[in-house]
Every structure is written in structure tokens, then in C-alpha cells.
Coordinates of C-alpha atoms in Angstrom, one line a residue:
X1 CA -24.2 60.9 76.7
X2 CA -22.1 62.3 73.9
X3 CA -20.6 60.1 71.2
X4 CA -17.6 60.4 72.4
X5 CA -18.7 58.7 76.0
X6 CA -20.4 55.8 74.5
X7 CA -19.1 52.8 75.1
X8 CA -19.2 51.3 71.8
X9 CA -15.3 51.3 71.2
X10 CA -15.5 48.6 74.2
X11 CA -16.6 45.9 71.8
X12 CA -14.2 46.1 68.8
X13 CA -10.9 44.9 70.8
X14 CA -13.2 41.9 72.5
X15 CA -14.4 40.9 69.3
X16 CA -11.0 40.7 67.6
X17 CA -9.4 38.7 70.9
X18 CA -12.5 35.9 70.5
X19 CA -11.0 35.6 66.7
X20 CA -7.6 35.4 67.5
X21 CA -8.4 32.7 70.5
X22 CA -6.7 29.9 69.9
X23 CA -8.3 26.5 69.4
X24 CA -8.4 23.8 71.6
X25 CA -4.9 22.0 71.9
X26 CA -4.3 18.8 71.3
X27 CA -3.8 16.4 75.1
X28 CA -0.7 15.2 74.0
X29 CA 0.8 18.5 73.1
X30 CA -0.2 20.0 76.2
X31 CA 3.3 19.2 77.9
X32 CA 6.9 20.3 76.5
X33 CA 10.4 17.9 76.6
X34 CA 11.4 17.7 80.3
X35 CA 14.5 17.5 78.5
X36 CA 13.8 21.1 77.2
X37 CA 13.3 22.6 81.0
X38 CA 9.0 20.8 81.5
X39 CA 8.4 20.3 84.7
X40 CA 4.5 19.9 85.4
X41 CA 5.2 16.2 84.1
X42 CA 7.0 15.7 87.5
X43 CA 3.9 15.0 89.2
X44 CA 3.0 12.0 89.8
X45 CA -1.1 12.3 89.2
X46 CA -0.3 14.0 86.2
X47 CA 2.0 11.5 84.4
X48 CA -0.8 9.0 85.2
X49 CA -3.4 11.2 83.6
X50 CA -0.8 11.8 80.7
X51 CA -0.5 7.8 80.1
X52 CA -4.2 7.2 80.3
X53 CA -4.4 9.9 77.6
X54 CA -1.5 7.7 75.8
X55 CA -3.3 4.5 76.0
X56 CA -6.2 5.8 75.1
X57 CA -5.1 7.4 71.9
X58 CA -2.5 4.4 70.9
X59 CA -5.4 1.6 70.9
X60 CA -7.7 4.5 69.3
X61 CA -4.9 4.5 66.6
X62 CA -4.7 0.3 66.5
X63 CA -8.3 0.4 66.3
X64 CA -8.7 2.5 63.6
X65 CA -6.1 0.6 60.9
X66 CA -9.0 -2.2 60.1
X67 CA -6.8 -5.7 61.2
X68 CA -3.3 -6.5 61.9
X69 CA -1.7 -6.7 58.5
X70 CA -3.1 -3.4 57.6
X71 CA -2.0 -1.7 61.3
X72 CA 1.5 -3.1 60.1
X73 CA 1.4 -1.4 57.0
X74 CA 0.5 2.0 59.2
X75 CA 3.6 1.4 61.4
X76 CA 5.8 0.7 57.4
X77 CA 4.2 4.1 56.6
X78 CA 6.1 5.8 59.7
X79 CA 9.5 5.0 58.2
X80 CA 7.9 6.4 54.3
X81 CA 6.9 10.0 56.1
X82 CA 9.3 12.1 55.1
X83 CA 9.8 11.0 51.9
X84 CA 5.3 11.0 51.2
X85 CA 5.9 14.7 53.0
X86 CA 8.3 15.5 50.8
X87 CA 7.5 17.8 48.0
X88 CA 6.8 16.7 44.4
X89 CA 9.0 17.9 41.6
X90 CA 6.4 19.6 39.4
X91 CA 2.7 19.9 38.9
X92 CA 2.5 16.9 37.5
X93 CA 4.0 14.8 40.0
X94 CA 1.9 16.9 42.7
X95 CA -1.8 15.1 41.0
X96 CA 0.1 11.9 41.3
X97 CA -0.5 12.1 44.7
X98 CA -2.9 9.7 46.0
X99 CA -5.7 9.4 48.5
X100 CA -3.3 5.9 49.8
X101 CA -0.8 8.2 50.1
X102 CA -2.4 11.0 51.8
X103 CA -3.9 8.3 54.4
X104 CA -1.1 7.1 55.3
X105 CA 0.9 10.0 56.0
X106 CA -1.9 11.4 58.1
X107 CA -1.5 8.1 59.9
X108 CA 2.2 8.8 60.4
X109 CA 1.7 12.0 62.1
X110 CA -1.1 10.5 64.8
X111 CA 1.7 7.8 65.2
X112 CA 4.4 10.6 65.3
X113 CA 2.8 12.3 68.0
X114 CA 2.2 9.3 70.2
X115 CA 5.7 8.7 70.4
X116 CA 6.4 12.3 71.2
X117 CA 3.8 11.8 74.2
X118 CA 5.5 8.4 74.8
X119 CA 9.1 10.3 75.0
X120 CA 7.6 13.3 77.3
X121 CA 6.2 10.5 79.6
X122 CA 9.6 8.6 79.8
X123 CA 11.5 11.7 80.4
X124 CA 9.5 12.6 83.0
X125 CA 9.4 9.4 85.1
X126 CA 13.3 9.4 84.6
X127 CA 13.3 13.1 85.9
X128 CA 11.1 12.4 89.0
X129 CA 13.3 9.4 89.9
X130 CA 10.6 7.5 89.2
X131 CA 10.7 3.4 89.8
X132 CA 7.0 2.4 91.4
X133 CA 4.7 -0.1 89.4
X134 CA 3.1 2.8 87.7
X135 CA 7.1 3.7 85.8
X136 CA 6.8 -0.2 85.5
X137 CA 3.9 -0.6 83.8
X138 CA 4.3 2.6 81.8
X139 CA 8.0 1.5 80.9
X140 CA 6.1 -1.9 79.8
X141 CA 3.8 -0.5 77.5
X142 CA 6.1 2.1 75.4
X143 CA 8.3 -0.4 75.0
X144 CA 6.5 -2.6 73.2
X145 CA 4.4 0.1 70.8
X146 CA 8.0 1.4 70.3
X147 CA 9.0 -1.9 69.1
X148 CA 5.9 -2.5 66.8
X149 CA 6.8 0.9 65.5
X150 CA 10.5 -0.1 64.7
X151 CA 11.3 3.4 66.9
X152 CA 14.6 2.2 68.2
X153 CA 15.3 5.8 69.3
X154 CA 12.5 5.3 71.7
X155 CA 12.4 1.8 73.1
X156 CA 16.2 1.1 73.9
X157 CA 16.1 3.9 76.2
X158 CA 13.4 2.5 77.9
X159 CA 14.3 -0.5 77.4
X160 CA 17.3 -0.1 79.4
X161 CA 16.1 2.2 82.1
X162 CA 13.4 -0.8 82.8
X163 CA 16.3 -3.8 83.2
X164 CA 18.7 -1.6 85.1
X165 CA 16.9 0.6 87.4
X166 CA 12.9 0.0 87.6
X167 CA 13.8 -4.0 87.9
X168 CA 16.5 -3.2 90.7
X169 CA 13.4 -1.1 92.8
X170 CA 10.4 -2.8 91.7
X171 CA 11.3 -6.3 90.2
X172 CA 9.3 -7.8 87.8
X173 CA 8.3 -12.0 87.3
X174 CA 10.9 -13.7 86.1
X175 CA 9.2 -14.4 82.7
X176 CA 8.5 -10.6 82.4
X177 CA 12.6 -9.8 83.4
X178 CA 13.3 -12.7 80.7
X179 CA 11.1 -11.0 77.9
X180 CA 12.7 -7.9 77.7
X181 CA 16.6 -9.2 78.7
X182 CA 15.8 -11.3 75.3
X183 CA 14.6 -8.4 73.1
X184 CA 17.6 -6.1 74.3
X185 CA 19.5 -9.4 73.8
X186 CA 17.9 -9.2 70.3
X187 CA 18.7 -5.4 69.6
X188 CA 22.2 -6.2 70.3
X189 CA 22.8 -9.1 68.2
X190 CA 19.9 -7.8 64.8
X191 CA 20.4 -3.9 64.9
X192 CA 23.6 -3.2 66.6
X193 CA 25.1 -6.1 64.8
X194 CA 27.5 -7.0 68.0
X195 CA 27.0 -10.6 68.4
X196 CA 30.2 -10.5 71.1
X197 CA 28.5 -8.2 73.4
X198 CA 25.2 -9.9 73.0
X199 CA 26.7 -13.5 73.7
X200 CA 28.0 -11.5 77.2
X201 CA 24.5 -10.1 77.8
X202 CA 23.2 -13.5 77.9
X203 CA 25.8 -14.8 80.0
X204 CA 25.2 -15.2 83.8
X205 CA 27.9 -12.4 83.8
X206 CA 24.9 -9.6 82.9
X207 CA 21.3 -10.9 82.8
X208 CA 21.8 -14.6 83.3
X209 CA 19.3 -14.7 80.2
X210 CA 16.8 -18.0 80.2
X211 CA 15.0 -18.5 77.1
X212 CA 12.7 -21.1 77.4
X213 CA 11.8 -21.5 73.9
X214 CA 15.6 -21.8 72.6
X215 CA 14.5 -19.1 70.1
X216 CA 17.2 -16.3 71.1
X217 CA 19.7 -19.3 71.7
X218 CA 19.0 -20.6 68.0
X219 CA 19.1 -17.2 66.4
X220 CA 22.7 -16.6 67.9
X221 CA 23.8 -19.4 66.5
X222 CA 22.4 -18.8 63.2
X223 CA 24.0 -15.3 62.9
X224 CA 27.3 -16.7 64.2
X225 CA 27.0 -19.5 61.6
X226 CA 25.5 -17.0 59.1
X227 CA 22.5 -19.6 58.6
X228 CA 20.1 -17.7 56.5
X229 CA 17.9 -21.4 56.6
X230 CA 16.9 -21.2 60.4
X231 CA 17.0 -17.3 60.8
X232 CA 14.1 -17.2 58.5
X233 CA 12.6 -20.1 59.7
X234 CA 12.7 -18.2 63.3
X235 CA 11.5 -15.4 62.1
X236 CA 8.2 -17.0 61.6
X237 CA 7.6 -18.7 64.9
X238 CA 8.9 -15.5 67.5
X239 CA 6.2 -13.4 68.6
X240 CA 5.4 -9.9 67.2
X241 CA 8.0 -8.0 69.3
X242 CA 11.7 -9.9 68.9
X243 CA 10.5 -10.5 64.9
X244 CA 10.1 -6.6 64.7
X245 CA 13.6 -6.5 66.7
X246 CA 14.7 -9.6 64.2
X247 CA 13.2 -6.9 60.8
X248 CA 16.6 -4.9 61.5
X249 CA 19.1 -7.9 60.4
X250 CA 16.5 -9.3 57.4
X251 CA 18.3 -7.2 54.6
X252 CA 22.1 -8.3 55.9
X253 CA 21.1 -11.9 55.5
X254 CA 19.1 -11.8 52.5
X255 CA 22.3 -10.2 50.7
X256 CA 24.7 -12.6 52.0
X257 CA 22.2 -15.2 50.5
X258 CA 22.1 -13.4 47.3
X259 CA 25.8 -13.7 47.2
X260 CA 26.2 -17.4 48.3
X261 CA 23.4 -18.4 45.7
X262 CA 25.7 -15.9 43.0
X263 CA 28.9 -17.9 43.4
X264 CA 27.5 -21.2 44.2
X265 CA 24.6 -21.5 41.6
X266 CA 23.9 -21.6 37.9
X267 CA 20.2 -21.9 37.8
X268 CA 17.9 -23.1 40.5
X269 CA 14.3 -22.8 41.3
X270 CA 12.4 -19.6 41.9
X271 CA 10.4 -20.9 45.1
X272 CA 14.2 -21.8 46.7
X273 CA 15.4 -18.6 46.0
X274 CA 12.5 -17.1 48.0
X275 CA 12.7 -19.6 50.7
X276 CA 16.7 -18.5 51.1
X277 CA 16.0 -14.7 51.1
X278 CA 12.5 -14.3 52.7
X279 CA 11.4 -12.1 49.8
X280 CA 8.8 -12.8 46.6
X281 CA 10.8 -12.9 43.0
X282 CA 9.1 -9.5 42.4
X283 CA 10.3 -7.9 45.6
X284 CA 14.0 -9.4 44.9
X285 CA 14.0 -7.8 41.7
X286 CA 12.3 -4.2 42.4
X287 CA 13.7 -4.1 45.9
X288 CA 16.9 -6.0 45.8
X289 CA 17.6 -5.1 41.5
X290 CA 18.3 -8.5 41.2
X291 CA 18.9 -9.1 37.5
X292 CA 18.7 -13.2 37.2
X293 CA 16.4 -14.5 34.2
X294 CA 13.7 -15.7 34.9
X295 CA 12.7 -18.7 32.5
X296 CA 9.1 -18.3 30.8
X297 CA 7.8 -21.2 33.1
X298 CA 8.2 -19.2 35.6
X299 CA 9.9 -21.6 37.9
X300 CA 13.5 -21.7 37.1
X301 CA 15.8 -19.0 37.4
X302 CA 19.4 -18.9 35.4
X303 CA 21.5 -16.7 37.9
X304 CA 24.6 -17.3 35.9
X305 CA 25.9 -19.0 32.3
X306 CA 28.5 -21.3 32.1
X307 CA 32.2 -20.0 30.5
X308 CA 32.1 -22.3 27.3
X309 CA 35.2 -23.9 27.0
X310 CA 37.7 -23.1 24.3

């Protein structure tokens, strides 16, 4: 065999199609947006597989922060993302960086891409007309990691599409149907800001909401009344979903305080000014750039001085 019939040429392009091969994907990329034109999420076996894949990864990612207060700071760090991925002004700035930092945007993108799997999922048990106790119990569970992640882009839609089409095919308990008619009751009222239209959602005319607790009822009333003493007092006694939902209206009522305590106040104590926004002295005064004294006891705070008379 001359050297022009061996077969050694053979090898080079294999060799350079194993480098080029692709790693493994990620599961939850595997699927596109059945928005975008995906249809393998259609089947039904496969969006099951898909949401055991979701589950598993979600309570992977739970797992993983090390306690409750310190998974709630993971879910804070999904909203500080783009601004931790943002790029630092110099060289300096860039050292400045740290390990924190770097943790919890990683953290952000595992979080980022769970939603984007919850989303495919959605889209695709909306595109195969889906309303069994599988779309149910799926709809069930992103809502509520949606919530927890303040991702209001992702659970109103499903929030809706459970109450008004799931619930008409496959109806759920009625303590189940009044858990979620409260939190969209609760979106409505904190995050929309449309206390009308929530007042009508509770009505018999729309959900015919029942709230057992008197929670919802009581935090109506407060936002009608603008009662900044029994929203905060609400917000510690709701469970973990309607306070997230309740997180969206905290800022509007701890300003209006600020303003009632400006024009009403000339001093007053530092532990009733905190109790009246919700928020530690420090965080008023990095956070809210409130610029009362503080008295060197530590306790009183002058918010303004009296016009001396002439």
C-alpha cells in the first residue's frame, strides 16, 4: 500500500469532531419557548418528566441556601443580578468584588434558569390545552416558587390561568380555590395598587372570596384607611406567600409614614419610628436618606425644630 492509500488521513477529521463535541446540556435548557415555535413540550409524559426535573432542581436550590433567612436573601439576590453582573468602572472597583458577591450571583442564575424552565412548562400546558390534575398541581407549585421569588412576571399568569380555566375543568378544595383568589386578591390591592378592582374581586360578583382568617379583609381596610399600624402588624402574622405579595406595597406605606411623622412630629422616639415604617433607623437613613438627628442617647429623634417666635 502506497502512502498515498493509507488510511491515516481518516483519523485527523474524527479527532477534531470529538474536540469540537459539545458538552452535555443542561435538563432545563433542553426545551425552547413554546412561545418561540417548541413543540416536544406538548406531550404529556414529557412535561411530567420536565417538572420532575423542575422539582428536583428547585428544592436542590432551597436545600442548598443553609436555612430560611439565608434562602430569602438568595431570592433578594435575584432582584441585585444585573446590577452584581454589571461591570465595574475600573480595575479597582473590579478587586472590590467579593466572594459574597460572586455567590450570590451564581445563585441568581440557578434561580434564573428555574424560572425559565418554570415558564417553558406553563407555556406548554397552556399550549396543549392542558387542565388535568397534573396542569393542577404543576400550576400549584410555580406559583408559589414564583411568589417566594417576587417573579410577578411569572406567577400572575399562572396565577390566573389556574382560577379561571384549570379550576373550571378540574376544581380544587375550597380552601385551596380560597388561597390563591386571596393572593391574586393581594396582587391586585399591594402591586397593582387598584384597591377598586380588588374590593370587586372579592365580591360574590368574581370569586366570592372567604378568608377565614380576616387577614385579606383587614389589610383592605388598612390600605383604604392608609393604616400603616395594622398593615405592618399583618405583615407579620400572613404566611410566607401573601407577605411576599404584601413586600410590593411596604415602600408606599413606609413613605406615607415618613410624611405623616414629618408634618405631625417634632421629636419622637427611635423605636416608634421603626415600629411606624417597618424599617431599623439605619435602614431608614441609608435606604430611605432620612436626614432626622439622631440624639446621642440614641433613643430620641428630632425630626423637625420649632420656628422661634419673633
Amino acid at each position: 500500500m502506497t502512502s498515498q492509500q493509507r488510511p491515516t488521513g481518516r483519523r485527523g477529521p474524527s479527532m477534531q469532531w470529538s474536540r469540537l463535541k459539545s458538552a452535555p446540556s443542561d435538563p432545563l435548557e433542553a426545551y425552547g419557548l413554546p412561545s418561540k415555535g417548541e413543540t416536544r413540550l406538548n406531550d404529556f409524559r414529557a412535561q411530567e418528566s420536565y417538572y420532575n426535573k423542575i422539582v428536583e432542581r428547585y428544592m436542590k436550590f432551597c436545600a442548598g441556601a443553609g436555612g430560611a433567612d439565608k434562602l430569602a436573601q438568595q431570592f433578594e439576590a435575584l432582584h441585585l443580578a444585573s446590577e452584581a453582573a454589571a461591570p465595574a468602572a475600573g480595575p479597582t472597583a473590579q478587586k472590590t468584588l467579593s466572594a459574597r458577591s460572586i455567590a450570590n450571583r451564581n445563585s441568581s442564575i440557578e434561580l434564573e434558569m428555574v424560572l425559565s424552565a418554570m415558564r417553558k412548562l406553563r407555556e406548554a400546558i397552556v399550549a396543549s390545552h392542558r387542565v388535568d390534575r397534573f396542569a393542577q398541581r404543576a400550576y400549584i407549585f410555580i406559583i408559589h416558587a414564583s411568589i417566594l421569588s417576587r417573579a410577578w412576571e411569572s406567577y400572575l399568569p399562572a396565577l390566573l390561568y389556574l382560577l379561571q380555566n384549570i379550576h373550571e375543568n378540574t376544581p380544587m378544595t375550597t380552601s385551596e380555590f380560597n388561597e390563591f383568589a386571596g393572593l391574586h386578591i393581594l396582587d391586585v390591592a399591594c402591586r397593582q395598587g387598584d384597591l377598586a378592582t380588588a374590593f370587586r374581586k372579592k365580591s360574590k360578583v368574581e370569586y366570592g372570596y372567604h378568608d377565614p382568617t380576616g387577614r385579606v379583609d383587614s389589610l383592605l381596610k388598612a390600605l383604604v384607611m392608609d393604616d400603616w399600624v395594622t398593615f405592618w402588624r399583618l405583615s407579620k402574622r400572613v404566611e410566607g406567600y401573601q407577605k411576599r405579595i404584601m413586600e410590593f406595597k411596604e415602600e408606599d406605606i413606609r413613605i406615607h409614614a415618613l410624611k405623616c411623622m414629618g408634618r405631625s412630629y417634632f421629636t419622637a422616639d427611635r423605636s416608634f419610628i421603626e415600629k411606624c415604617t417597618g424599617r431599623s433607623w439605619e435602614e431608614l437613613v441609608k435606604k430611605n436618606g432620612v436626614g432626622w438627628e439622631l440624639q446621642e442617647d440614641g433613643e430620641k429623634v428630632v425630626i423637625r425644630v420649632p420656628k422661634t417666635k419673633r
